């Protein structure tokens, strides 16, 4: 037994040393490596705000706009837009907020894909609007849609029951064909909305509202066509747009504010869920 102890004594000593000091040594080495490779993070001076997908809600984008507006370290904002539009009210809410943002710091809208209908409305007050040369621009128009499921409901034995106050409270229902009076009332609403849209675009872009049939009328244009009509300022790459924003903002080094990966994931999940609910439960949208 004594002989065995003598034989294994060196191994036991090594094991005790490792168990006592190795873990501490590794921890110390990790700390040293972290400190050696870390540096004081640079404060972002430029921010990108995404307006992507169908516009159903404006809350998240508005939060980002006002956060950038109130952050003195952010000297300029790039709006990265790729959206077919969506609901009228949130589009106008974003448009008004971006107008306020552009009055306080340089703001450039960049159409990375589609900047049409509500998303075009949202970005009209940016200092400059640039686009990918393959982007779709415009679709300045308003639409309200709804299904008529009366025949289907009759076949499966479903009948709508309605109690209402107000002659036009049921206008837009999907349970039956709309009456001529309801259509006229809805058409008046759409016409007034369209007039507001065109008037705001003309004011923001310095266009003649009387010539709106040339640049509005729900027509969609490629980037180069949109430039010739005055709907955007030029066709550029996103790098060129970022470089111009840096120049307008007076920053010598571009330090872009990054959105956390988890925030991006949650944001995309929320948007997709909202879009799905809009289509399933309402069967249409105002654009």
mmCIF file of N, CA and C in Angstrom, residues 195-267:
data_model
loop_
_atom_site.group_PDB
_atom_site.id
_atom_site.type_symbol
_atom_site.label_atom_id
_atom_site.label_comp_id
_atom_site.label_asym_id
_atom_site.label_seq_id
_atom_site.Cartn_x
_atom_site.Cartn_y
_atom_site.Cartn_z
ATOM 1 N N UNK A 195 -57.678 63.332 -52.415
ATOM 2 C CA UNK A 195 -57.355 64.759 -52.572
ATOM 3 C C UNK A 195 -56.329 65.195 -51.518
ATOM 4 N N UNK A 196 -56.501 64.735 -50.284
ATOM 5 C CA UNK A 196 -55.546 65.053 -49.223
ATOM 6 C C UNK A 196 -54.169 64.478 -49.541
ATOM 7 N N UNK A 197 -54.143 63.236 -50.014
ATOM 8 C CA UNK A 197 -52.890 62.572 -50.378
ATOM 9 C C UNK A 197 -52.163 63.386 -51.450
ATOM 10 N N UNK A 198 -52.858 63.717 -52.527
ATOM 11 C CA UNK A 198 -52.233 64.446 -53.630
ATOM 12 C C UNK A 198 -51.763 65.838 -53.204
ATOM 13 N N UNK A 199 -52.569 66.502 -52.394
ATOM 14 C CA UNK A 199 -52.211 67.844 -51.924
ATOM 15 C C UNK A 199 -50.943 67.801 -51.075
ATOM 16 N N UNK A 200 -50.837 66.806 -50.203
ATOM 17 C CA UNK A 200 -49.643 66.676 -49.359
ATOM 18 C C UNK A 200 -48.407 66.351 -50.197
ATOM 19 N N UNK A 201 -48.546 65.465 -51.178
ATOM 20 C CA UNK A 201 -47.412 65.128 -52.050
ATOM 21 C C UNK A 201 -46.958 66.366 -52.823
ATOM 22 N N UNK A 202 -47.915 67.101 -53.385
ATOM 23 C CA UNK A 202 -47.585 68.314 -54.145
ATOM 24 C C UNK A 202 -46.854 69.322 -53.272
ATOM 25 N N UNK A 203 -47.310 69.482 -52.039
ATOM 26 C CA UNK A 203 -46.682 70.430 -51.122
ATOM 27 C C UNK A 203 -45.283 69.982 -50.739
ATOM 28 N N UNK A 204 -45.131 68.700 -50.435
ATOM 29 C CA UNK A 204 -43.831 68.189 -49.987
ATOM 30 C C UNK A 204 -42.802 68.168 -51.109
ATOM 31 N N UNK A 205 -43.246 67.834 -52.318
ATOM 32 C CA UNK A 205 -42.311 67.643 -53.425
ATOM 33 C C UNK A 205 -42.275 68.820 -54.395
ATOM 34 N N UNK A 206 -43.035 69.864 -54.123
ATOM 35 C CA UNK A 206 -43.027 71.030 -55.004
ATOM 36 C C UNK A 206 -43.621 70.738 -56.365
ATOM 37 N N UNK A 207 -44.691 69.976 -56.414
ATOM 38 C CA UNK A 207 -45.331 69.603 -57.668
ATOM 39 C C UNK A 207 -46.628 70.390 -57.869
ATOM 40 N N UNK A 208 -47.079 70.412 -59.096
ATOM 41 C CA UNK A 208 -48.329 71.086 -59.430
ATOM 42 C C UNK A 208 -49.477 70.107 -59.197
ATOM 43 N N UNK A 209 -50.309 70.393 -58.219
ATOM 44 C CA UNK A 209 -51.394 69.475 -57.889
ATOM 45 C C UNK A 209 -52.394 69.366 -59.035
ATOM 46 N N UNK A 210 -52.464 70.388 -59.876
ATOM 47 C CA UNK A 210 -53.387 70.342 -61.013
ATOM 48 C C UNK A 210 -52.938 69.316 -62.056
ATOM 49 N N UNK A 211 -51.652 68.963 -62.009
ATOM 50 C CA UNK A 211 -51.116 67.970 -62.955
ATOM 51 C C UNK A 211 -51.020 66.585 -62.311
ATOM 52 N N UNK A 212 -51.814 66.359 -61.284
ATOM 53 C CA UNK A 212 -51.714 65.114 -60.511
ATOM 54 C C UNK A 212 -51.959 63.861 -61.344
ATOM 55 N N UNK A 213 -52.723 63.969 -62.432
ATOM 56 C CA UNK A 213 -52.962 62.785 -63.254
ATOM 57 C C UNK A 213 -51.673 62.257 -63.877
ATOM 58 N N UNK A 214 -50.646 63.123 -63.964
ATOM 59 C CA UNK A 214 -49.357 62.705 -64.534
ATOM 60 C C UNK A 214 -48.522 61.911 -63.539
ATOM 61 N N UNK A 215 -48.572 62.314 -62.251
ATOM 62 C CA UNK A 215 -47.703 61.672 -61.271
ATOM 63 C C UNK A 215 -48.446 60.895 -60.191
ATOM 64 N N UNK A 216 -49.766 60.993 -60.191
ATOM 65 C CA UNK A 216 -50.560 60.273 -59.184
ATOM 66 C C UNK A 216 -51.452 59.259 -59.899
ATOM 67 N N UNK A 217 -52.765 59.308 -59.638
ATOM 68 C CA UNK A 217 -53.717 58.437 -60.315
ATOM 69 C C UNK A 217 -53.399 56.954 -60.092
ATOM 70 N N UNK A 218 -52.745 56.664 -58.969
ATOM 71 C CA UNK A 218 -52.379 55.295 -58.568
ATOM 72 C C UNK A 218 -51.395 54.627 -59.524
ATOM 73 N N UNK A 219 -50.693 55.415 -60.325
ATOM 74 C CA UNK A 219 -49.699 54.845 -61.241
ATOM 75 C C UNK A 219 -48.413 54.530 -60.485
ATOM 76 N N UNK A 220 -47.734 53.470 -60.931
ATOM 77 C CA UNK A 220 -46.480 53.046 -60.308
ATOM 78 C C UNK A 220 -45.351 53.237 -61.321
ATOM 79 N N UNK A 221 -44.225 53.793 -60.857
ATOM 80 C CA UNK A 221 -43.120 54.121 -61.737
ATOM 81 C C UNK A 221 -41.834 53.448 -61.281
ATOM 82 N N UNK A 222 -40.948 53.172 -62.220
ATOM 83 C CA UNK A 222 -39.589 52.765 -61.878
ATOM 84 C C UNK A 222 -38.827 53.985 -61.361
ATOM 85 N N UNK A 223 -37.723 53.727 -60.689
ATOM 86 C CA UNK A 223 -36.969 54.813 -60.070
ATOM 87 C C UNK A 223 -36.643 55.954 -61.007
ATOM 88 N N UNK A 224 -36.108 55.647 -62.212
ATOM 89 C CA UNK A 224 -35.707 56.703 -63.152
ATOM 90 C C UNK A 224 -36.912 57.523 -63.621
ATOM 91 N N UNK A 225 -38.060 56.866 -63.807
ATOM 92 C CA UNK A 225 -39.273 57.579 -64.202
ATOM 93 C C UNK A 225 -39.745 58.499 -63.080
ATOM 94 N N UNK A 226 -39.635 58.009 -61.841
ATOM 95 C CA UNK A 226 -40.052 58.801 -60.686
ATOM 96 C C UNK A 226 -39.192 60.049 -60.532
ATOM 97 N N UNK A 227 -37.910 59.935 -60.908
ATOM 98 C CA UNK A 227 -37.023 61.111 -60.864
ATOM 99 C C UNK A 227 -37.515 62.175 -61.841
ATOM 100 N N UNK A 228 -37.837 61.770 -63.065
ATOM 101 C CA UNK A 228 -38.261 62.735 -64.091
ATOM 102 C C UNK A 228 -39.576 63.408 -63.738
ATOM 103 N N UNK A 229 -40.403 62.726 -62.927
ATOM 104 C CA UNK A 229 -41.684 63.298 -62.512
ATOM 105 C C UNK A 229 -41.580 64.123 -61.233
ATOM 106 N N UNK A 230 -40.423 64.053 -60.569
ATOM 107 C CA UNK A 230 -40.227 64.813 -59.338
ATOM 108 C C UNK A 230 -40.684 64.097 -58.083
ATOM 109 N N UNK A 231 -41.057 62.818 -58.210
ATOM 110 C CA UNK A 231 -41.507 62.079 -57.021
ATOM 111 C C UNK A 231 -40.344 61.715 -56.111
ATOM 112 N N UNK A 232 -39.158 61.524 -56.693
ATOM 113 C CA UNK A 232 -37.943 61.290 -55.908
ATOM 114 C C UNK A 232 -36.838 62.172 -56.468
ATOM 115 N N UNK A 233 -35.717 62.237 -55.759
ATOM 116 C CA UNK A 233 -34.640 63.147 -56.168
ATOM 117 C C UNK A 233 -33.620 62.508 -57.092
ATOM 118 N N UNK A 234 -33.351 61.198 -56.878
ATOM 119 C CA UNK A 234 -32.346 60.563 -57.729
ATOM 120 C C UNK A 234 -32.346 59.057 -57.485
ATOM 121 N N UNK A 235 -31.673 58.366 -58.374
ATOM 122 C CA UNK A 235 -31.443 56.928 -58.226
ATOM 123 C C UNK A 235 -30.027 56.747 -57.701
ATOM 124 N N UNK A 236 -29.904 56.061 -56.585
ATOM 125 C CA UNK A 236 -28.596 55.863 -55.950
ATOM 126 C C UNK A 236 -28.539 54.481 -55.307
ATOM 127 N N UNK A 237 -27.333 54.051 -54.976
ATOM 128 C CA UNK A 237 -27.175 52.854 -54.149
ATOM 129 C C UNK A 237 -27.392 53.262 -52.702
ATOM 130 N N UNK A 238 -27.643 52.291 -51.847
ATOM 131 C CA UNK A 238 -27.869 52.631 -50.446
ATOM 132 C C UNK A 238 -26.595 53.180 -49.813
ATOM 133 N N UNK A 239 -25.427 52.740 -50.294
ATOM 134 C CA UNK A 239 -24.173 53.286 -49.769
ATOM 135 C C UNK A 239 -24.046 54.763 -50.120
ATOM 136 N N UNK A 240 -24.420 55.107 -51.349
ATOM 137 C CA UNK A 240 -24.368 56.520 -51.749
ATOM 138 C C UNK A 240 -25.332 57.357 -50.916
ATOM 139 N N UNK A 241 -26.492 56.783 -50.621
ATOM 140 C CA UNK A 241 -27.470 57.504 -49.790
ATOM 141 C C UNK A 241 -26.927 57.710 -48.385
ATOM 142 N N UNK A 242 -26.282 56.685 -47.843
ATOM 143 C CA UNK A 242 -25.701 56.790 -46.500
ATOM 144 C C UNK A 242 -24.569 57.817 -46.481
ATOM 145 N N UNK A 243 -23.748 57.797 -47.510
ATOM 146 C CA UNK A 243 -22.636 58.751 -47.571
ATOM 147 C C UNK A 243 -23.158 60.189 -47.652
ATOM 148 N N UNK A 244 -24.218 60.401 -48.419
ATOM 149 C CA UNK A 244 -24.776 61.753 -48.511
ATOM 150 C C UNK A 244 -25.369 62.187 -47.181
ATOM 151 N N UNK A 245 -26.036 61.242 -46.497
ATOM 152 C CA UNK A 245 -26.598 61.582 -45.187
ATOM 153 C C UNK A 245 -25.489 61.981 -44.225
ATOM 154 N N UNK A 246 -24.378 61.256 -44.252
ATOM 155 C CA UNK A 246 -23.239 61.599 -43.389
ATOM 156 C C UNK A 246 -22.729 63.002 -43.708
ATOM 157 N N UNK A 247 -22.681 63.321 -45.002
ATOM 158 C CA UNK A 247 -22.229 64.656 -45.408
ATOM 159 C C UNK A 247 -23.192 65.734 -44.930
ATOM 160 N N UNK A 248 -24.487 65.502 -45.120
ATOM 161 C CA UNK A 248 -25.490 66.472 -44.675
ATOM 162 C C UNK A 248 -25.476 66.643 -43.158
ATOM 163 N N UNK A 249 -25.147 65.544 -42.466
ATOM 164 C CA UNK A 249 -25.172 65.563 -40.996
ATOM 165 C C UNK A 249 -23.894 66.118 -40.397
ATOM 166 N N UNK A 250 -22.844 66.264 -41.226
ATOM 167 C CA UNK A 250 -21.587 66.821 -40.744
ATOM 168 C C UNK A 250 -20.770 65.870 -39.892
ATOM 169 N N UNK A 251 -20.956 64.558 -40.070
ATOM 170 C CA UNK A 251 -20.175 63.598 -39.284
ATOM 171 C C UNK A 251 -18.989 63.135 -40.117
ATOM 172 N N UNK A 252 -17.828 63.062 -39.495
ATOM 173 C CA UNK A 252 -16.619 62.655 -40.210
ATOM 174 C C UNK A 252 -16.486 61.137 -40.273
ATOM 175 N N UNK A 253 -17.056 60.452 -39.299
ATOM 176 C CA UNK A 253 -17.020 58.983 -39.260
ATOM 177 C C UNK A 253 -18.442 58.466 -39.052
ATOM 178 N N UNK A 254 -18.868 57.571 -39.923
ATOM 179 C CA UNK A 254 -20.219 57.018 -39.811
ATOM 180 C C UNK A 254 -20.263 55.919 -38.747
ATOM 181 N N UNK A 255 -21.046 56.176 -37.701
ATOM 182 C CA UNK A 255 -21.239 55.174 -36.646
ATOM 183 C C UNK A 255 -22.738 54.936 -36.555
ATOM 184 N N UNK A 256 -23.190 53.852 -37.150
ATOM 185 C CA UNK A 256 -24.620 53.590 -37.261
ATOM 186 C C UNK A 256 -25.163 52.875 -36.036
ATOM 187 N N UNK A 257 -26.300 53.330 -35.600
ATOM 188 C CA UNK A 257 -26.958 52.697 -34.454
ATOM 189 C C UNK A 257 -27.524 51.352 -34.876
ATOM 190 N N UNK A 258 -27.178 50.309 -34.132
ATOM 191 C CA UNK A 258 -27.628 48.969 -34.456
ATOM 192 C C UNK A 258 -28.830 48.582 -33.605
ATOM 193 N N UNK A 259 -29.816 47.950 -34.248
ATOM 194 C CA UNK A 259 -30.958 47.427 -33.504
ATOM 195 C C UNK A 259 -30.616 46.018 -33.029
ATOM 196 N N UNK A 260 -30.855 45.689 -31.744
ATOM 197 C CA UNK A 260 -30.575 44.347 -31.241
ATOM 198 C C UNK A 260 -31.264 43.280 -32.089
ATOM 199 N N UNK A 261 -30.581 42.129 -32.254
ATOM 200 C CA UNK A 261 -31.111 41.040 -33.078
ATOM 201 C C UNK A 261 -32.473 40.576 -32.579
ATOM 202 N N UNK A 262 -32.636 40.455 -31.266
ATOM 203 C CA UNK A 262 -33.905 39.990 -30.706
ATOM 204 C C UNK A 262 -35.029 40.979 -31.000
ATOM 205 N N UNK A 263 -34.719 42.271 -30.952
ATOM 206 C CA UNK A 263 -35.723 43.287 -31.273
ATOM 207 C C UNK A 263 -36.179 43.149 -32.717
ATOM 208 N N UNK A 264 -35.228 42.869 -33.625
ATOM 209 C CA UNK A 264 -35.575 42.681 -35.029
ATOM 210 C C UNK A 264 -36.505 41.481 -35.202
ATOM 211 N N UNK A 265 -36.167 40.399 -34.510
ATOM 212 C CA UNK A 265 -36.977 39.181 -34.616
ATOM 213 C C UNK A 265 -38.402 39.423 -34.122
ATOM 214 N N UNK A 266 -38.527 40.045 -32.950
ATOM 215 C CA UNK A 266 -39.846 40.314 -32.375
ATOM 216 C C UNK A 266 -40.628 41.269 -33.260
ATOM 217 N N UNK A 267 -39.938 42.269 -33.814
ATOM 218 C CA UNK A 267 -40.589 43.236 -34.686
ATOM 219 C C UNK A 267 -41.164 42.564 -35.931
#
